[in-house]
Coordinates of C-alpha atoms and ligand atoms in Angstrom, one line a residue:
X1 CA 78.8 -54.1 16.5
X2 CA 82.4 -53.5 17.6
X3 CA 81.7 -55.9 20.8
X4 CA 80.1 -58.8 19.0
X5 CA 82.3 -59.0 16.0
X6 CA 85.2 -58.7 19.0
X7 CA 83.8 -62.2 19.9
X8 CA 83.6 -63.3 16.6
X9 CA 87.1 -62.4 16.2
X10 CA 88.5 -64.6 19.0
X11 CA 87.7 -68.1 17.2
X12 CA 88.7 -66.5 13.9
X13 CA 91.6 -68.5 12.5
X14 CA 92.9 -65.4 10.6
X15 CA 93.8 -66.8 6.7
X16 CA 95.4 -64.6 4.3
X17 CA 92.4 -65.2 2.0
X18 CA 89.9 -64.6 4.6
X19 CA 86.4 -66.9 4.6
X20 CA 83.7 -67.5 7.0
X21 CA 83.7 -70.7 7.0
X22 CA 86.1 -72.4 9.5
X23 CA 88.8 -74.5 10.2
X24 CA 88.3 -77.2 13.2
X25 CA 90.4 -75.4 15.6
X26 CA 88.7 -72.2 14.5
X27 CA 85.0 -73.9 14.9
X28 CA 85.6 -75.9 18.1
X29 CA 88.4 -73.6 19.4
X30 CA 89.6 -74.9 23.0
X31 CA 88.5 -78.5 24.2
X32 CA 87.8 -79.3 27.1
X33 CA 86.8 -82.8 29.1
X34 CA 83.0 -82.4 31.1
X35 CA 81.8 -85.5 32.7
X36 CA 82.3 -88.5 30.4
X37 CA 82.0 -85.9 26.7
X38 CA 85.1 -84.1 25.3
X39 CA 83.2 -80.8 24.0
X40 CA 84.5 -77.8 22.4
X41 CA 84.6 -73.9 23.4
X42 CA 80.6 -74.0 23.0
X43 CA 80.4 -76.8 25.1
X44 CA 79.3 -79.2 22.5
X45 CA 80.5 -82.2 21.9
X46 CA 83.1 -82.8 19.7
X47 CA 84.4 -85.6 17.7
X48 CA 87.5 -85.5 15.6
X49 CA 88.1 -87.7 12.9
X50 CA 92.1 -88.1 11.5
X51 CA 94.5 -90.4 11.2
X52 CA 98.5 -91.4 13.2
X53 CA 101.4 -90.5 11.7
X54 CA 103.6 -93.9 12.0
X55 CA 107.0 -94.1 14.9
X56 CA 108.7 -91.0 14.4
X57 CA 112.4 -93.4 14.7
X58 CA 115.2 -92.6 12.5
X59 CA 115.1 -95.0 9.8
X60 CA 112.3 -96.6 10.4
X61 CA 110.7 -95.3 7.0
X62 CA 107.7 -93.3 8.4
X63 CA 109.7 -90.4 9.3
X64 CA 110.0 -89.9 5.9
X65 CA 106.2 -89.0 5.6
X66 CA 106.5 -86.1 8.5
X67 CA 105.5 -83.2 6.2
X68 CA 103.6 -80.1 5.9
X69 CA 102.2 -81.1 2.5
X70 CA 101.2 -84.8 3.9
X71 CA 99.2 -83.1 6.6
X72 CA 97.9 -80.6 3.9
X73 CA 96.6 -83.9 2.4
X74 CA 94.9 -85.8 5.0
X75 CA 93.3 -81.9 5.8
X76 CA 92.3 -81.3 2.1
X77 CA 91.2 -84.7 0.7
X78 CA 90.1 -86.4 3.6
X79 CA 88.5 -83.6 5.5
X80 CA 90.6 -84.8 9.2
X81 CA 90.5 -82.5 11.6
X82 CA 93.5 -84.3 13.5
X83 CA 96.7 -85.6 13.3
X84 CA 98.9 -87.6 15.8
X85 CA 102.6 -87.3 15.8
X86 CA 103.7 -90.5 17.0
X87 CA 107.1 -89.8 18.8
X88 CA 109.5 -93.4 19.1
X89 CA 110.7 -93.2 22.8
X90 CA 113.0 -96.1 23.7
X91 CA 113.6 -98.0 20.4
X92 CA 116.7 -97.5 17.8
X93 CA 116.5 -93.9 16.3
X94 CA 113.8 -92.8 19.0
X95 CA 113.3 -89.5 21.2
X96 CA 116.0 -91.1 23.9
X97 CA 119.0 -91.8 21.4
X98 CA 118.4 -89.1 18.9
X99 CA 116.2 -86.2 20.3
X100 CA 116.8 -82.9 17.9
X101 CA 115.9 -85.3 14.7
X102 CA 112.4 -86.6 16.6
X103 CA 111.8 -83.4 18.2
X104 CA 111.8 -81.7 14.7
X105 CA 109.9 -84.2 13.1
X106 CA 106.7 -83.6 15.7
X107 CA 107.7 -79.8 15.6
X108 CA 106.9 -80.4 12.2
X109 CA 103.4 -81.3 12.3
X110 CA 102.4 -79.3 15.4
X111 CA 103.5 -76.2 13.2
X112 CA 102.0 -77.6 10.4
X113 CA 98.7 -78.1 12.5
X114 CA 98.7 -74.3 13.6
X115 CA 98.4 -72.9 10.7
X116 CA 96.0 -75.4 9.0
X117 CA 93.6 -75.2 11.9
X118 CA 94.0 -79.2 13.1
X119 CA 94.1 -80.6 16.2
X120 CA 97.2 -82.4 16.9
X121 CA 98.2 -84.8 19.4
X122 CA 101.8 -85.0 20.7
X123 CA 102.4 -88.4 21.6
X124 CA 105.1 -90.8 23.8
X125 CA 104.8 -93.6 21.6
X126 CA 106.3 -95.8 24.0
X127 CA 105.4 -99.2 25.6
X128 CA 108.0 -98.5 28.4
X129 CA 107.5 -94.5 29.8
X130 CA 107.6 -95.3 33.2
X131 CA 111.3 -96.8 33.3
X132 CA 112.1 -92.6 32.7
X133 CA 109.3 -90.4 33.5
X134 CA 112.6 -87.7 33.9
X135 CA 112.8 -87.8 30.0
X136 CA 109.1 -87.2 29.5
X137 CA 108.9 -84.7 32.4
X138 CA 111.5 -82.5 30.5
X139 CA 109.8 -83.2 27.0
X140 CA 106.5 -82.5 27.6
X141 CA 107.4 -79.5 29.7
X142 CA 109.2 -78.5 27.1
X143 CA 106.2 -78.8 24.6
X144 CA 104.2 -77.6 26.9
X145 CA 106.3 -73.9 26.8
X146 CA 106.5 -73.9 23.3
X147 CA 102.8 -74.6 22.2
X148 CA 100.4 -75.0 25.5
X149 CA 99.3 -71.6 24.5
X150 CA 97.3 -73.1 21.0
X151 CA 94.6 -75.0 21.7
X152 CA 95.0 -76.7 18.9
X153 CA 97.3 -79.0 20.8
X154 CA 97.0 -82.1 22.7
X155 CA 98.9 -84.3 24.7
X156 CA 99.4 -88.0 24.7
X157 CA 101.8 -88.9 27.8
X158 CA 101.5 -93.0 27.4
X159 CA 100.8 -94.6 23.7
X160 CA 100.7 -97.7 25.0
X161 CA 101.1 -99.4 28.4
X162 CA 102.5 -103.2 28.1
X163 CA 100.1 -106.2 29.5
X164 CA 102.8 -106.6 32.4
X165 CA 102.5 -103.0 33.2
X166 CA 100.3 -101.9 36.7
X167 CA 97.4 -99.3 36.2
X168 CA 98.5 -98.1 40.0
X169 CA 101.7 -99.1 40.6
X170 CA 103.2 -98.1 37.0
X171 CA 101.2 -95.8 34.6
X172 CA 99.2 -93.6 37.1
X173 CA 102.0 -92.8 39.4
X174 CA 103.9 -91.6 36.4
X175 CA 100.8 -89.8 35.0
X176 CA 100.2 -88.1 37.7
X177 CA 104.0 -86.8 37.5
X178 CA 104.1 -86.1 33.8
X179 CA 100.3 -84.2 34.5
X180 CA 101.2 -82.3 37.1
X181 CA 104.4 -81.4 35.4
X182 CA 102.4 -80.2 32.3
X183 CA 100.0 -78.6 34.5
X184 CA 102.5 -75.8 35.9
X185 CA 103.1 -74.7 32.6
X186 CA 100.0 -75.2 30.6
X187 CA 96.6 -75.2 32.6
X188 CA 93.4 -76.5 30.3
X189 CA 94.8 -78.5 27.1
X190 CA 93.5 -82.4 27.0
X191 CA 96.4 -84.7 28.4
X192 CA 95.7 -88.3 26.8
X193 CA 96.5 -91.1 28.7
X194 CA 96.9 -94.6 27.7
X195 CA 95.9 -98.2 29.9
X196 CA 97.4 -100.9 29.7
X197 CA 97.9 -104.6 27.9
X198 CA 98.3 -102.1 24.9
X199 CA 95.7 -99.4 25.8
X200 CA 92.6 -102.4 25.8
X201 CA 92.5 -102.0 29.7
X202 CA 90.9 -99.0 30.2
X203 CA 88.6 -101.0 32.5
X204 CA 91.3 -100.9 35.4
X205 CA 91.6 -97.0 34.5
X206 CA 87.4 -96.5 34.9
X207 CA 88.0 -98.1 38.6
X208 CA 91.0 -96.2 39.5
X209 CA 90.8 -92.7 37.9
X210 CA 93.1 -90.2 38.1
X211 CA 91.9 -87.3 40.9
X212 CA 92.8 -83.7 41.1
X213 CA 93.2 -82.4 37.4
X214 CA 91.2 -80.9 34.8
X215 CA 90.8 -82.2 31.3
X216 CA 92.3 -85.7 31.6
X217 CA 91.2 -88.0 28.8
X218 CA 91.7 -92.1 28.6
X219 CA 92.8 -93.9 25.3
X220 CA 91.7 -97.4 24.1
X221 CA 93.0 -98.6 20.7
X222 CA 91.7 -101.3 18.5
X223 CA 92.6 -103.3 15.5
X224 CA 89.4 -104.8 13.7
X225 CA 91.0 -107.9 13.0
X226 CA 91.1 -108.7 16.4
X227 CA 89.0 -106.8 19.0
X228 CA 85.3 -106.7 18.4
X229 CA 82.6 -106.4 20.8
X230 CA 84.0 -107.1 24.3
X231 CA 86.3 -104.0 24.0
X232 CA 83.3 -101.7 22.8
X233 CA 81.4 -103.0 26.1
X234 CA 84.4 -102.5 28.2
X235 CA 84.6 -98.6 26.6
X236 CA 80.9 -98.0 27.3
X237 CA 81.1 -99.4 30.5
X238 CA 84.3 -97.2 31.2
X239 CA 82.6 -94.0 29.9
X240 CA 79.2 -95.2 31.9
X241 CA 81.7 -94.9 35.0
X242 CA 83.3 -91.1 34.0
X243 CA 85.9 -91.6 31.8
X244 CA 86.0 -89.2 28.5
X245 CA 88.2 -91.4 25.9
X246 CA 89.1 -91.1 22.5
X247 CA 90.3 -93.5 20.4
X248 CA 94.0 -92.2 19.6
X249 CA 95.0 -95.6 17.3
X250 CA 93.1 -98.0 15.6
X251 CA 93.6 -99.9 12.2
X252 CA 91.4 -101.8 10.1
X253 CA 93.9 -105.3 10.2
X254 CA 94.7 -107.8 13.0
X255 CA 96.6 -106.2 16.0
X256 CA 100.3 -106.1 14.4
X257 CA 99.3 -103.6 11.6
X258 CA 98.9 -106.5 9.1
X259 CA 102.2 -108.2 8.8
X260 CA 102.5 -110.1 5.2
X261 CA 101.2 -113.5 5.8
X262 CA 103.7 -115.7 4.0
X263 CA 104.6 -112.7 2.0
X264 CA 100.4 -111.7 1.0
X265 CA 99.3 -108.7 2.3
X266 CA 96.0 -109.7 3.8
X267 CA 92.7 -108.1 3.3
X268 CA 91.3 -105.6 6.4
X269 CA 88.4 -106.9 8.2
X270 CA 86.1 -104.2 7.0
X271 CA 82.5 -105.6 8.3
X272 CA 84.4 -105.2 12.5
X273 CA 85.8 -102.2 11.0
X274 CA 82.0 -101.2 10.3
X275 CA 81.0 -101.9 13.4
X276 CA 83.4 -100.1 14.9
X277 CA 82.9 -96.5 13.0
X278 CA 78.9 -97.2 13.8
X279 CA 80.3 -97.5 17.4
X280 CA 82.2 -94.2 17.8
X281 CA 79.7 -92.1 15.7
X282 CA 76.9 -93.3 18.4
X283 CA 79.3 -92.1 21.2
X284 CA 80.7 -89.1 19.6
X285 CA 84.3 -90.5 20.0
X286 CA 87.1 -89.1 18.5
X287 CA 89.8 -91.4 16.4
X288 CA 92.9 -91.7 14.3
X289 CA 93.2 -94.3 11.9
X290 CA 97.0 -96.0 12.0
X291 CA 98.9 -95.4 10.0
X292 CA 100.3 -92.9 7.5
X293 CA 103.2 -94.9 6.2
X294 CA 103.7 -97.3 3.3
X295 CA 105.3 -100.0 4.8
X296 CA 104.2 -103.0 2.8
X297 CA 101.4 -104.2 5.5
X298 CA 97.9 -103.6 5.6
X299 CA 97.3 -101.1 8.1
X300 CA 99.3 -98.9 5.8
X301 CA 97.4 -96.0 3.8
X302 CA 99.7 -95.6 1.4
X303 CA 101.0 -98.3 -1.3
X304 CA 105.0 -99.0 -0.9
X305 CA 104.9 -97.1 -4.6
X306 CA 103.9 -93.9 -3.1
X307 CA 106.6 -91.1 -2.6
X308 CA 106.8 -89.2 1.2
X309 CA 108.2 -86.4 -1.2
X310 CA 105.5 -86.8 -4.0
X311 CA 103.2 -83.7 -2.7
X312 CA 100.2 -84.5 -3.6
X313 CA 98.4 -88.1 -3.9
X314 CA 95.7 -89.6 -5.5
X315 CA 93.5 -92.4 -5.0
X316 CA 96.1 -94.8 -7.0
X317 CA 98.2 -94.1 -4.1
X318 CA 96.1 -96.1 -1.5
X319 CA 96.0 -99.4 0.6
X320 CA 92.9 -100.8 0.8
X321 CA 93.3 -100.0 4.4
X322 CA 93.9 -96.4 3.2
X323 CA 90.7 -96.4 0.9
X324 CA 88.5 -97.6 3.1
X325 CA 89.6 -94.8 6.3
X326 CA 89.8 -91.7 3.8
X327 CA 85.9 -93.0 3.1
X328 CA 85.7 -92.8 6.9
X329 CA 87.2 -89.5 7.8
X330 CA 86.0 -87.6 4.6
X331 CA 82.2 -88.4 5.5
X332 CA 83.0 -88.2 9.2
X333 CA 81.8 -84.1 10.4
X334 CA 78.8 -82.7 9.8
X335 CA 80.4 -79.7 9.1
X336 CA 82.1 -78.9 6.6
X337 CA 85.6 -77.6 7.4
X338 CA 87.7 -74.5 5.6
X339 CA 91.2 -75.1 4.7
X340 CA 93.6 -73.0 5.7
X341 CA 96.4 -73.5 3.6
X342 CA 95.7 -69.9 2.2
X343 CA 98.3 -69.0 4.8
X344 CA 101.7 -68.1 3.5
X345 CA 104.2 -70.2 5.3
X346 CA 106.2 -66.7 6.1
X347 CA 103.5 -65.7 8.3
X348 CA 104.7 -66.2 12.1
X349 CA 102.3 -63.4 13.6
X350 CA 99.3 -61.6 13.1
X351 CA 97.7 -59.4 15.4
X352 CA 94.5 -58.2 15.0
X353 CA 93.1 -55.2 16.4
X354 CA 89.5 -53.8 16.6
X355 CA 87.9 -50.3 15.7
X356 CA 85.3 -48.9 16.9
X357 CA 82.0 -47.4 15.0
X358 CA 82.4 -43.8 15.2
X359 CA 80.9 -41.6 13.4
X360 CA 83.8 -38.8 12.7
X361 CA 86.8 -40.4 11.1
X362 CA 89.1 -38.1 13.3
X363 CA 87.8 -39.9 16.8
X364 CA 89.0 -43.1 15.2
X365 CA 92.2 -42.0 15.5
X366 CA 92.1 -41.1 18.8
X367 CA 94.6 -43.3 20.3
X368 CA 93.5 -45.6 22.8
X369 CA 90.3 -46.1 20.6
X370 CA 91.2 -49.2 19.2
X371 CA 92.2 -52.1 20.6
X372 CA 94.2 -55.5 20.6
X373 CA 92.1 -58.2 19.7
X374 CA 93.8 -61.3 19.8
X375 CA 97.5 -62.4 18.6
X376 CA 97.9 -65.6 16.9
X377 CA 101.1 -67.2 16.5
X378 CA 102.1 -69.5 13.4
X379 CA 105.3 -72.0 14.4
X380 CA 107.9 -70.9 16.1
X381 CA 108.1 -67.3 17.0
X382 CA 110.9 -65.3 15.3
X383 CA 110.8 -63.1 19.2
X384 CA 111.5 -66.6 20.9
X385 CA 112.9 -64.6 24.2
X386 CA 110.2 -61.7 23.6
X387 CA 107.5 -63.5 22.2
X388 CA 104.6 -60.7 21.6
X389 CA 106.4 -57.9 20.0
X390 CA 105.8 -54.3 20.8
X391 CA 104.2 -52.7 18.2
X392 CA 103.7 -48.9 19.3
X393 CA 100.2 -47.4 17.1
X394 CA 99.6 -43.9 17.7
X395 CA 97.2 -41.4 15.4
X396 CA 98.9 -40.1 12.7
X397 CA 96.6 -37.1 11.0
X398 CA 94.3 -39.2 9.5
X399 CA 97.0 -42.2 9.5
X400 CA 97.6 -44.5 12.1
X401 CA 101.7 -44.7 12.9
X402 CA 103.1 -48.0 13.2
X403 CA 106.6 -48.0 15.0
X404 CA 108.3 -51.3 13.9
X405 CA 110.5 -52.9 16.8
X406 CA 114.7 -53.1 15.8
X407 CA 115.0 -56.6 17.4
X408 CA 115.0 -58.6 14.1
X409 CA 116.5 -57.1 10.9
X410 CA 115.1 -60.3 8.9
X411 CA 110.9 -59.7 9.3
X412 CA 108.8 -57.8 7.6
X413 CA 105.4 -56.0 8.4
X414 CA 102.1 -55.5 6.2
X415 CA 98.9 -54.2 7.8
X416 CA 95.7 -55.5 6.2
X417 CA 91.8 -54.2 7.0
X418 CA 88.4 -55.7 6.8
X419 CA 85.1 -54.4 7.7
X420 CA 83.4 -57.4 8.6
X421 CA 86.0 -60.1 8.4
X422 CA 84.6 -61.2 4.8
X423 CA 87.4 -60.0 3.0
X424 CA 90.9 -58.5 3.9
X425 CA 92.9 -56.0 1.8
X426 CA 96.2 -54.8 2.1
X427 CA 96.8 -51.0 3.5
X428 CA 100.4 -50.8 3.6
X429 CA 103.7 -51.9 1.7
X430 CA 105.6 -54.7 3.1
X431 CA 108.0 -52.9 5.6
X432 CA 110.9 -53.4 7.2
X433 CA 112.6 -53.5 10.9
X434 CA 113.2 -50.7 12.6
X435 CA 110.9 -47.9 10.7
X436 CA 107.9 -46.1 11.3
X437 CA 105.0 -47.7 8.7
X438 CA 101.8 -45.1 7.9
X439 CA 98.9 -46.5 6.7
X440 CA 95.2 -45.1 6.2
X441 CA 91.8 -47.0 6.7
X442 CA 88.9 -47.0 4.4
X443 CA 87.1 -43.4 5.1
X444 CA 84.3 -44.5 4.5
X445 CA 84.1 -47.3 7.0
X446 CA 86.0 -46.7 9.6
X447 CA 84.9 -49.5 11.8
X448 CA 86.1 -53.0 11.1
X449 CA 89.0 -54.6 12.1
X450 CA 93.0 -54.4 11.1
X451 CA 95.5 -56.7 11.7
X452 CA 99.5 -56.6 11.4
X453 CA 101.0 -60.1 10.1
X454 CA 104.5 -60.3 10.4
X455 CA 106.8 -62.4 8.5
X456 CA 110.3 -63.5 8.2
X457 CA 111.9 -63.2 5.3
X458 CA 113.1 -67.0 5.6
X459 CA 111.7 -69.9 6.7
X460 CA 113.6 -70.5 9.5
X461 CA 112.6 -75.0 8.9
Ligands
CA1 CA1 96.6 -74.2 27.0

């Protein structure tokens, strides 16, 4: 029992109010890029259905809409499984002129995404990357450090290649520097990259790949309104030769997002649209709609009424644009995804340890008898130069001892149990830094499984 539940345990996403359903992360767990098929830790394939958070630019307006609670939207009432933080590079207010205030905002979401469960894309939303592949280098590095360890992330090194940009004397030299660059820190995680004339080329990608390292993935995007059928030949074709892709943009409008058209917001081209979703079901290929903004043009989901600060948002809140996708993504898996927004947003660790079946309580508390399962991590880590605490257990009588490390005098400690993961219930007080913490286990089923979440007192965003 111990062993199997062990296994069970590792794709477990850990929620406060424990359920056995799952998250997407917690379902599909790491991905990974065999042959021409993203699959998931099974090996299946997997396709993830979401939508782009708009340029992340100061001022541009769609910062305004990088939030926790707009993520807990599109995860709730739309059922995605992904998100894309879409990180302004070159342009006023982007990553190059005003780093801390873009780096938060995607810090935002990817934290956001760990402790929902999503997948989340960190992307270069640049048209220009390789005029200073130094900048990405450092950034995705950077990234790469702080979450390469969740597999709920990916990276997307290129959004979008301009038509006078060279597959092999432009973007693949400078993937293959900002790859290998990510590659020393983080081995496995998808690394997205885009093709060029506006990620439509992926042609010139399929007959150039990229050689030498794991889980690369290609990117087209389309807009209904103008690419139809020659671009879904050219990405069969391109998978037929190798490539995995996914389809990291797309919008329902012409190719501009639906500029206002002598001031009239024009209406999406929903039959190409149609054709489009029948497309990527067949070929089990992942996409994000753009955009989550509401800039008055059509590609945007939400009305220029709606508040980034409102919290929740209903139907009355949507584009047509918006209507139609949330149709999309919310009959998109086949599975039906938990939520785990259960989570408080305190919660920055939990480790989870397994205990044996024994038959005499006393054995259980043998030390060395149980043992460290798995240690997630929720947003930034309040040990950022120590980041998996020491947490000494020894056999206490018929307690176990918990000695609480003295590093941080701000985080506090509970220890909950389960027998079989259904259900968790609390078997200490909250406790503070720096003291020893006893707590007992259910006599009467000693196996099962406890786990220590620690917490800051603050959120420290
Ligand atoms: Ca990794």
């Amino acid at each position: 029992m111990f062993l199997i539940l062990a296994a069970a345990m590792l794709t477990y996403m850990g929620s406060a109010q424990a359920s056995t359903a799952q998250t997407p992360v917690g379902t599909h767990g790491q991905l990974s890029v065999e042959g021409n098929r993203i699959v998931d830790q099974h090996g299946e394939v997997v396709s993830l259905a979401g939508a782009s958070f708009f340029w992340s630019n100061d001022h541009w307006g769609g910062e305004r809409f990088y939030r926790d609670d707009v993520v807990g939207y599109l995860q709730e009432d739309w059922g995605a499984s992904i998100i894309r933080a879409s990180m302004g590079v070159e342009d006023s207010g982007g990553y190059i002129q005003s780093p801390a205030n873009n780096r938060r905002r995607v810090e935002t979401l990817v934290d956001s995404a760990l402790k929902r469960g999503l997948y989340v894309i960190i992307d270069w939303h640049s048209h220009r990357a390789e005029d200073h592949p130094e900048e990405a280098v450092a950034f995705f590095q950077e990234m790469a450090e702080q979450y390469g360890e969740h597999v709920n992330v990916i990276y997307e090194i290129y959004n979008e290649p301009l038509n006078t940009t060279s597959w092999p004397n432009d973007i693949k030299p400078y993937a293959e520097r900002v790859i290998a660059a990510i590659r020393e820190i983080d081995p496995n995680n998808l690394i997205v990259v885009g093709t060029p004339t506006w990620s439509q080329d992926i042609h010139l990608a399929a007959a150039d790949p990229i050689e030498g390292f794991e889980n690369i993935v290609y990117s087209f995007h389309f807009y209904a309104g103008t690419h139809t059928q020659w671009l879904r030949t050219r990405v069969l074709d391109a998978m037929n030769a190798g490539l995995a892709v996914m389809c990291t943009e797309w919008g329902t409008t012409i190719y501009d997002g639906g500029q206002p058209v002598q001031g009239v917001i024009q209406p999406i081209a929903k039959a190409e649209s149609d054709r489009w979703m029948n497309f990527l079901r067949e070929h089990q290929i992942t996409h994000l709609n753009w955009v989550v903004n509401n800039k008055r043009e059509g590609a945007s989901i939400f009305n220029p009424s709606a508040s980034p600060t409102a919290g929740t948002w209903t139907d009355d809140d949507l584009t047509e644009s918006g209507l139609y996708v949330k149709e999309v993504v919310s009959s998109w898996h086949e599975v039906e995804y938990a939520q785990a927004a259960a989570f408080s947003p305190f919660i920055h660790w939990i480790q989870s340890y397994g205990i044996p079946a024994t038959t005499d309580p006393e054995e259980t508390l043998t030390e060395g008898s149980w043992s460290l399962l798995e240690t997630y991590a929720f947003g930034k880590s309040p040990f950022a130069k120590n980041p998996t605490p020491t947490l000494k257990l020894e056999p206490n009588g018929d307690q176990f001892r918990l000695h609480l490390p003295s590093t941080r005098t701000d985080v506090r400690y509970k220890v909950l149990y389960s027998p079989g993961l259904e259900t968790w219930e609390e078997v200490s007080a909250e406790t503070g830094s720096g003291q020893a913490m006893d707590f007992t286990l259910n006599p009467d089923q000693p196996e099962g499984f406890f786990r220590i979440e620690i917490s800051l007192e603050a959120d420290p965003q």
